[in-house]
Coordinates of C-alpha atoms in Angstrom, one line a residue:
X1297 CA 93.7 -68.6 57.8
X1298 CA 90.0 -67.8 57.5
X1299 CA 87.9 -69.4 60.0
X1300 CA 84.8 -71.1 58.7
X1301 CA 81.7 -69.3 59.8
X1302 CA 79.2 -71.0 62.0
X1303 CA 75.7 -71.8 60.8
X1304 CA 74.2 -69.2 63.2
X1305 CA 76.4 -66.4 61.6
X1306 CA 75.2 -67.3 58.1
X1307 CA 71.6 -67.1 59.4
X1308 CA 72.2 -63.6 60.8
X1309 CA 73.7 -62.4 57.4
X1310 CA 70.7 -63.9 55.6
X1311 CA 68.2 -62.2 57.8
X1312 CA 70.0 -58.9 57.4
X1313 CA 70.1 -59.2 53.7
X1314 CA 66.3 -59.9 53.6
X1315 CA 65.6 -56.9 55.8
X1316 CA 67.6 -54.6 53.4
X1317 CA 65.8 -56.1 50.4
X1318 CA 62.4 -55.3 52.0
X1319 CA 63.4 -51.7 52.7
X1320 CA 64.5 -51.3 49.1
X1321 CA 61.3 -52.7 47.8
X1322 CA 59.3 -50.5 50.2
X1323 CA 61.1 -47.4 49.0
X1324 CA 60.6 -48.4 45.4
X1325 CA 56.9 -48.7 46.0
X1326 CA 56.8 -45.3 47.7
X1327 CA 58.7 -43.8 44.8
X1328 CA 56.2 -45.4 42.3
X1329 CA 53.3 -44.0 44.4
X1330 CA 54.8 -40.5 44.4
X1331 CA 55.6 -40.7 40.7
X1332 CA 52.0 -41.9 39.9
X1333 CA 50.6 -39.0 42.0
X1334 CA 52.9 -36.6 40.3
X1335 CA 51.8 -37.8 36.9
X1336 CA 48.2 -37.5 37.9
X1337 CA 48.8 -34.0 39.3
X1338 CA 50.5 -33.0 36.0
X1339 CA 47.6 -34.4 34.0
X1340 CA 45.0 -32.5 36.2
X1341 CA 47.1 -29.3 35.9
X1342 CA 47.3 -29.7 32.1
X1343 CA 43.5 -30.2 31.8
X1344 CA 42.9 -27.2 34.1
X1345 CA 45.1 -25.1 31.9
X1346 CA 43.3 -26.2 28.8
X1347 CA 39.9 -25.5 30.3
X1348 CA 40.9 -22.0 31.7
X1349 CA 43.1 -21.2 28.7
X1350 CA 45.9 -20.4 31.1
X1351 CA 49.5 -21.5 30.4
X1352 CA 52.4 -21.4 32.8
X1353 CA 56.0 -20.4 32.2
X1354 CA 59.4 -20.4 34.0
X1355 CA 62.0 -17.9 32.9
X1356 CA 65.5 -18.5 34.2
X1357 CA 66.8 -14.9 34.1
X1358 CA 70.5 -15.7 34.7
X1359 CA 70.6 -18.4 32.1
X1360 CA 68.0 -16.7 29.9
X1361 CA 66.1 -20.0 29.4
X1362 CA 62.4 -20.2 29.1
X1363 CA 60.2 -23.2 29.9
X1364 CA 56.6 -23.4 28.7
X1365 CA 53.7 -25.6 29.7
X1366 CA 51.8 -27.4 26.9
X1367 CA 49.0 -24.8 27.0
X1368 CA 51.5 -22.0 26.2
X1369 CA 52.3 -23.7 22.9
X1370 CA 48.6 -23.9 22.1
X1371 CA 47.9 -20.3 23.0
X1372 CA 50.8 -19.1 20.8
X1373 CA 49.8 -21.5 18.0
X1374 CA 53.2 -23.1 17.7
X1375 CA 54.4 -26.8 17.6
X1376 CA 55.8 -28.0 20.8
X1377 CA 58.2 -30.4 19.0
X1378 CA 59.8 -27.8 16.8
X1379 CA 59.4 -24.4 18.6
X1380 CA 62.0 -23.5 21.3
X1381 CA 60.6 -20.6 23.4
X1382 CA 62.8 -17.7 24.2
X1383 CA 62.1 -14.1 25.3
X1384 CA 63.3 -12.9 21.9
X1385 CA 60.8 -15.1 20.1
X1386 CA 58.0 -14.0 22.5
X1387 CA 58.7 -10.4 21.4
X1388 CA 58.7 -11.4 17.8
X1389 CA 55.3 -13.1 18.1
X1390 CA 53.9 -9.9 19.7
X1391 CA 52.0 -7.5 17.5
X1392 CA 54.2 -4.8 16.2
X1393 CA 52.5 -1.8 18.0
X1394 CA 52.5 -3.7 21.3
X1395 CA 56.2 -4.7 21.2
X1396 CA 57.4 -1.6 23.0
X1397 CA 54.9 -2.3 25.8
X1398 CA 56.3 -5.8 26.4
X1399 CA 59.9 -4.7 26.1
X1400 CA 59.4 -2.0 28.7
X1401 CA 57.6 -4.5 30.9
X1402 CA 60.6 -6.9 30.7
X1403 CA 63.0 -4.1 31.5
X1404 CA 60.9 -2.9 34.5
X1405 CA 60.8 -6.4 35.8
X1406 CA 64.5 -6.7 35.7
X1407 CA 65.1 -3.3 37.3
X1408 CA 62.3 -3.5 40.0
X1409 CA 62.6 -7.3 40.5
X1410 CA 58.9 -7.5 40.3
X1411 CA 56.7 -8.8 37.5
X1412 CA 54.8 -6.2 35.5
X1413 CA 51.2 -7.4 34.9
X1414 CA 50.4 -6.5 31.3
X1415 CA 48.0 -7.2 28.6
X1416 CA 49.1 -7.3 24.9
X1417 CA 48.2 -8.7 21.5
X1418 CA 50.1 -11.6 19.8
X1419 CA 50.1 -12.8 16.2
X1420 CA 50.1 -16.6 15.9
X1421 CA 52.0 -18.1 12.9
X1422 CA 48.7 -18.9 11.2
X1423 CA 47.7 -15.2 11.3
X1424 CA 45.3 -15.4 14.2
X1425 CA 45.4 -12.4 16.6
X1426 CA 44.9 -13.0 20.3
X1427 CA 44.9 -10.9 23.5
X1428 CA 46.9 -12.4 26.4
X1429 CA 47.2 -11.4 30.0
X1430 CA 50.7 -12.0 31.6
X1431 CA 51.5 -12.1 35.3
X1432 CA 54.0 -13.9 37.5
X1433 CA 56.1 -14.0 40.6
X1434 CA 59.8 -13.1 40.9
X1435 CA 62.3 -15.3 42.8
X1436 CA 65.6 -13.8 44.2
X1437 CA 68.8 -15.5 45.1
X1438 CA 70.6 -15.2 48.4
X1439 CA 72.2 -11.9 47.3
X1440 CA 68.9 -10.3 46.3
X1441 CA 69.5 -10.7 42.6
X1442 CA 66.7 -11.7 40.3
X1443 CA 67.0 -15.4 39.7
X1444 CA 63.8 -16.6 37.9
X1445 CA 60.2 -15.7 37.2
X1446 CA 57.4 -18.2 37.3
X1447 CA 54.0 -17.0 36.1
X1448 CA 51.0 -17.5 33.8
X1449 CA 49.7 -16.3 30.5
X1450 CA 46.0 -16.3 30.0
X1451 CA 44.2 -16.1 26.6
X1452 CA 41.6 -13.3 27.2
X1453 CA 40.6 -12.9 23.5
X1454 CA 37.0 -14.1 24.0
X1455 CA 36.6 -11.8 27.1
X1456 CA 37.9 -8.8 25.1
X1457 CA 35.5 -9.6 22.2
X1458 CA 32.7 -9.9 24.7
X1459 CA 33.5 -6.5 26.2
X1460 CA 33.6 -5.0 22.7
X1461 CA 30.2 -6.6 21.9
X1462 CA 28.8 -5.1 25.1
X1463 CA 30.2 -1.7 24.3
X1464 CA 28.8 -1.9 20.8
X1465 CA 25.4 -3.0 22.1
X1466 CA 25.5 -0.2 24.7
X1467 CA 26.2 2.4 21.9
X1468 CA 23.4 0.9 19.8
X1469 CA 21.0 1.1 22.7
X1470 CA 22.0 4.7 23.4
X1471 CA 21.6 5.6 19.8
X1472 CA 18.2 3.9 19.9
X1473 CA 17.3 5.9 23.0
X1474 CA 18.4 9.1 21.3
X1475 CA 16.3 8.3 18.3
X1476 CA 13.2 7.5 20.4
X1477 CA 13.7 10.7 22.3
X1478 CA 13.9 12.7 19.1
X1479 CA 10.8 10.9 17.7
X1480 CA 8.9 11.6 20.9
X1481 CA 9.8 15.3 20.8
X1482 CA 8.7 15.4 17.1
X1483 CA 5.4 13.8 18.1
X1484 CA 4.8 16.2 20.9
X1485 CA 5.4 19.1 18.5
X1486 CA 3.0 17.7 16.0
X1487 CA 0.4 17.0 18.6
X1488 CA 0.7 20.6 19.9
X1489 CA 0.4 22.0 16.4
X1490 CA -2.7 19.9 15.7
X1491 CA -4.3 20.9 19.0
X1492 CA -3.6 24.5 18.3
X1493 CA -4.8 24.5 14.7
X1494 CA -7.7 22.2 15.0
X1495 CA -9.1 21.9 18.5
X1496 CA -8.3 25.4 19.5
X1497 CA -10.0 26.9 16.4
X1498 CA -13.0 24.7 16.8
X1499 CA -13.5 25.7 20.4
X1500 CA -13.1 29.4 19.5
X1501 CA -15.7 29.1 16.7
X1502 CA -18.0 27.4 19.1
X1503 CA -17.7 30.2 21.6
X1504 CA -18.4 32.8 18.8
X1505 CA -21.5 31.0 17.8
X1506 CA -22.8 30.9 21.4
X1507 CA -22.1 34.6 21.8
X1508 CA -24.1 35.3 18.7
X1509 CA -26.9 33.1 20.0
X1510 CA -26.8 34.9 23.3
X1511 CA -27.2 38.3 21.6
X1512 CA -30.1 37.0 19.6
X1513 CA -32.0 35.8 22.7
X1514 CA -31.2 39.1 24.5
X1515 CA -32.6 41.2 21.6
X1516 CA -35.9 39.3 21.6
X1517 CA -39.1 40.6 23.3
X1518 CA -39.3 37.6 25.5
X1519 CA -36.0 36.5 27.3
X1520 CA -35.5 32.9 28.2
X1521 CA -33.5 33.1 31.4
X1522 CA -32.9 29.4 31.6
X1523 CA -31.4 29.4 28.1
X1524 CA -29.2 32.3 29.0
X1525 CA -27.9 30.6 32.1
X1526 CA -27.1 27.4 30.1
X1527 CA -25.3 29.4 27.5
X1528 CA -23.3 31.2 30.2
X1529 CA -22.4 27.9 31.7
X1530 CA -21.3 26.7 28.3
X1531 CA -19.1 29.7 27.8
X1532 CA -17.4 29.1 31.2
X1533 CA -16.8 25.5 30.3
X1534 CA -15.3 26.5 26.9
X1535 CA -13.1 29.0 28.6
X1536 CA -11.8 26.4 31.0
X1537 CA -11.3 23.9 28.1
X1538 CA -9.3 26.4 26.1
X1539 CA -7.2 27.2 29.1
X1540 CA -6.5 23.4 29.6
X1541 CA -5.7 23.0 26.0
X1542 CA -3.2 25.9 26.1
X1543 CA -1.6 24.4 29.2
X1544 CA -1.3 21.1 27.5
X1545 CA 0.2 22.7 24.4
X1546 CA 2.8 24.5 26.6
X1547 CA 3.6 21.2 28.3
X1548 CA 4.1 19.3 25.0
X1549 CA 6.2 22.0 23.4
X1550 CA 6.4 25.5 25.0
X1551 CA 6.1 28.1 22.3
X1552 CA 8.5 30.3 24.3
X1553 CA 11.3 27.8 23.8
X1554 CA 11.0 28.2 20.0
X1555 CA 10.0 31.8 19.8
X1556 CA 12.2 33.5 22.5
X1557 CA 15.0 31.1 23.4
X1558 CA 16.3 28.8 26.1
X1559 CA 16.9 31.3 28.9
X1560 CA 13.4 32.9 28.5
X1561 CA 11.8 29.5 28.4
X1562 CA 13.5 28.5 31.7
X1563 CA 12.3 31.8 33.3
X1564 CA 8.8 31.2 32.0
X1565 CA 8.8 27.6 33.4
X1566 CA 10.0 29.0 36.7
X1567 CA 7.1 31.4 36.9
X1568 CA 4.6 28.7 35.9
X1569 CA 6.0 26.5 38.7
X1570 CA 5.6 29.3 41.2
X1571 CA 2.0 30.1 40.1
X1572 CA 1.0 26.4 40.3
X1573 CA 2.8 25.3 43.4
X1574 CA 2.9 28.5 45.4
X1575 CA 6.6 27.8 46.2
X1576 CA 8.9 30.8 46.0
X1577 CA 11.6 30.5 43.3
X1578 CA 14.6 32.7 42.7
X1579 CA 16.0 32.7 39.2
X1580 CA 19.6 33.8 38.6
X1581 CA 21.6 33.7 35.4
X1582 CA 25.0 35.2 34.3
X1583 CA 23.8 35.2 30.7
X1584 CA 20.7 36.8 29.1
X1585 CA 20.6 34.9 25.8
X1586 CA 22.3 31.9 24.4
X1587 CA 22.0 30.3 21.0
X1588 CA 22.0 26.5 21.1
X1589 CA 20.7 23.8 18.8
X1590 CA 17.2 22.4 19.2
X1591 CA 18.2 19.1 20.9
X1592 CA 20.3 20.9 23.5
X1593 CA 17.6 23.5 24.4
X1594 CA 15.0 20.7 24.6
X1595 CA 17.1 18.5 26.8
X1596 CA 17.9 21.4 29.2
X1597 CA 14.3 22.5 29.3
X1598 CA 13.1 19.0 30.1
X1599 CA 15.7 18.5 32.8
X1600 CA 14.6 21.7 34.4
X1601 CA 11.0 20.7 34.0
X1602 CA 11.6 17.3 35.6
X1603 CA 13.6 18.8 38.5
X1604 CA 10.7 21.2 39.3
X1605 CA 8.2 18.4 39.0
X1606 CA 10.1 16.3 41.5
X1607 CA 10.2 19.2 43.9
X1608 CA 6.4 19.6 43.6
X1609 CA 5.8 15.9 44.2
X1610 CA 8.3 14.9 46.8
X1611 CA 10.4 17.8 48.3
X1612 CA 7.8 19.6 50.5
X1613 CA 10.0 22.7 49.9
X1614 CA 9.3 26.4 50.5
X1615 CA 12.2 27.8 48.5
X1616 CA 13.9 26.9 45.3
X1617 CA 17.0 28.6 43.9
X1618 CA 17.9 28.3 40.2
X1619 CA 21.4 29.3 39.0
X1620 CA 22.5 29.3 35.4
X1621 CA 26.1 29.8 34.3
X1622 CA 28.1 29.5 31.2
X1623 CA 31.9 29.0 31.5
X1624 CA 33.8 28.6 28.3
X1625 CA 31.7 25.9 26.4
X1626 CA 29.9 24.4 29.4
X1627 CA 26.3 25.3 30.2
X1628 CA 25.5 24.7 33.9
X1629 CA 22.0 24.5 35.3
X1630 CA 21.7 24.2 39.1
X1631 CA 18.4 23.7 40.9
X1632 CA 18.4 23.7 44.8
X1633 CA 15.5 23.3 47.2
X1634 CA 15.2 23.4 50.9
X1635 CA 12.9 20.4 51.2
X1636 CA 13.2 17.0 52.9
X1637 CA 16.1 15.8 50.7
X1638 CA 16.7 12.5 49.1
X1639 CA 19.1 9.6 49.9
X1640 CA 22.4 9.6 48.0
X1641 CA 21.7 6.3 46.2
X1642 CA 18.1 7.0 44.9
X1643 CA 19.4 8.1 41.5
X1644 CA 20.9 4.7 41.0
X1645 CA 17.6 2.8 41.7
X1646 CA 15.9 1.2 38.7
X1647 CA 12.6 2.8 39.4
X1648 CA 13.8 6.4 39.7
X1649 CA 12.8 7.0 36.1
X1650 CA 12.6 10.8 36.5
X1651 CA 16.2 11.1 37.6
X1652 CA 17.4 8.5 35.2
X1653 CA 15.7 10.3 32.4
X1654 CA 17.5 13.6 33.3
X1655 CA 20.8 11.8 33.4
X1656 CA 20.2 10.0 30.1
X1657 CA 19.2 13.3 28.4
X1658 CA 22.4 14.9 29.5
X1659 CA 24.5 11.8 28.6
X1660 CA 23.2 11.8 25.0
X1661 CA 24.6 15.3 24.6
X1662 CA 28.0 14.4 26.2
X1663 CA 27.0 16.0 29.5
X1664 CA 26.1 14.9 33.0
X1665 CA 23.6 15.3 35.7
X1666 CA 24.4 15.1 39.4
X1667 CA 21.8 14.7 42.1
X1668 CA 22.9 15.4 45.7
X1669 CA 20.8 15.5 48.9
X1670 CA 20.5 14.6 52.5
X1671 CA 17.6 14.0 54.8
X1672 CA 16.2 17.3 56.0
X1673 CA 18.8 19.3 54.1
X1674 CA 17.2 19.7 50.6
X1675 CA 18.3 18.5 47.2
X1676 CA 20.5 19.9 44.5
X1677 CA 20.2 18.9 40.8
X1678 CA 23.1 20.1 38.7
X1679 CA 23.3 19.6 34.9
X1680 CA 26.4 20.4 32.8
X1681 CA 26.0 20.3 29.0
X1682 CA 28.8 21.1 26.5
X1683 CA 27.6 23.8 24.1
X1684 CA 28.6 23.4 20.4

C-alpha cells in the first residue's frame, strides 16, 4: 500500500521543483547571453576582415577539409553558396607560374610541421588577378603529428601596385635627374665655349689696343707718365681678368678632359688642388690611359672635384692620397685625407648635397660611392663605376 503523502511533503517537492526551474531558466539566460556575445564577436570579426581584406582559414590536415571565412570567398571571387574550398581548388585558382611555389610550401608545411609564409598570385573566376599573402599556425596532436593549420590570407594587391608605382616614379625621377645632369653639362660646355670664343678674344684685342697705345705715347716727344701708369694698371687688370676667365672655363669644362683623357684630367685637377690649397697630394694609378664614354669621364671627374672641394672646405687636412685602380670592368677612385674626419651618418643627411651629388652621379652609371670617416682619423671617399 502507498501511504498518502502529507501536505508538508508536497510543499517540499513543490519548492524543489521551483528551484530546479529557476536554475534552468538562469542557465538558458546565460546561454543566450553567451550566444549573443558570440554572434556580436563574429560580426565584429567579419567586419574587421572586410576592412583589412584579411580572410581566415582552417585546414584539417588529417581529414583534408578546409574551412573559409566569408572574406576568403570575397578575396578569391567565388560564391560562398556554391564553392566548396579544398586545397586542390586553391592550387587551381593560383596563377600557373606560381603553382609550384604554393605546392612546395604545402609540402614543406607537412614535412616541417610549420607554416611557410608565402606570397603568390591568384586568378579569380572573373579574370581578375590578385596578390595574396598567406600565413598561419600549425597544431599538433598528442603524438606530435600535424593535426590542423589555422591562419590568414591577406589581399595585398593594392600594396603591390603601390610599390610598383613608387618604383616607377623613382625610375622616372632618376631618369629626370640624369637628363637634368646631362643638360647642365651641355650648358657648361656651351658657356665655356662662348667665354673662350667671345669674352677671351675681346679681352685679348683690348690688351693689344692698349699695347699699341702705350707704344704711341712712348714714341712721342712728351711722355705722359700718368697715362702710362693708367695703361699699365689696365694691362694688369686685363691679365687678371683673363686668368679668372680661364680658371672659370676650366671649372665649367676642363679642356684636358676632352683633349687628353680622364687620367690626365684627374692628375691636372690634383695639381690644381695642390697649388690652390697648399695641401700635399699624392697621385697613384695602376693605369696610364683609359677610354671611357663622355658621361662616365664627366661623372668621375666631378666626383673627384667634389671630394677635393670638401677637403678644402671642411677637412683641415695636410695630406691627401689618391689611388686609381681598374680591375676587370670596374674603375675605382679612392681619395683619402688625414683631416678631422666626418661622422658615419653625414652622407645620409638631407642637406649633404655634395656627398649626395657624388652618390647620385655614380648611381646613374650603375656604380656606387662610399664615404667613411671618423673624428680625428680622416675621411675616405671611394667611387666604383662599371666601365662599358
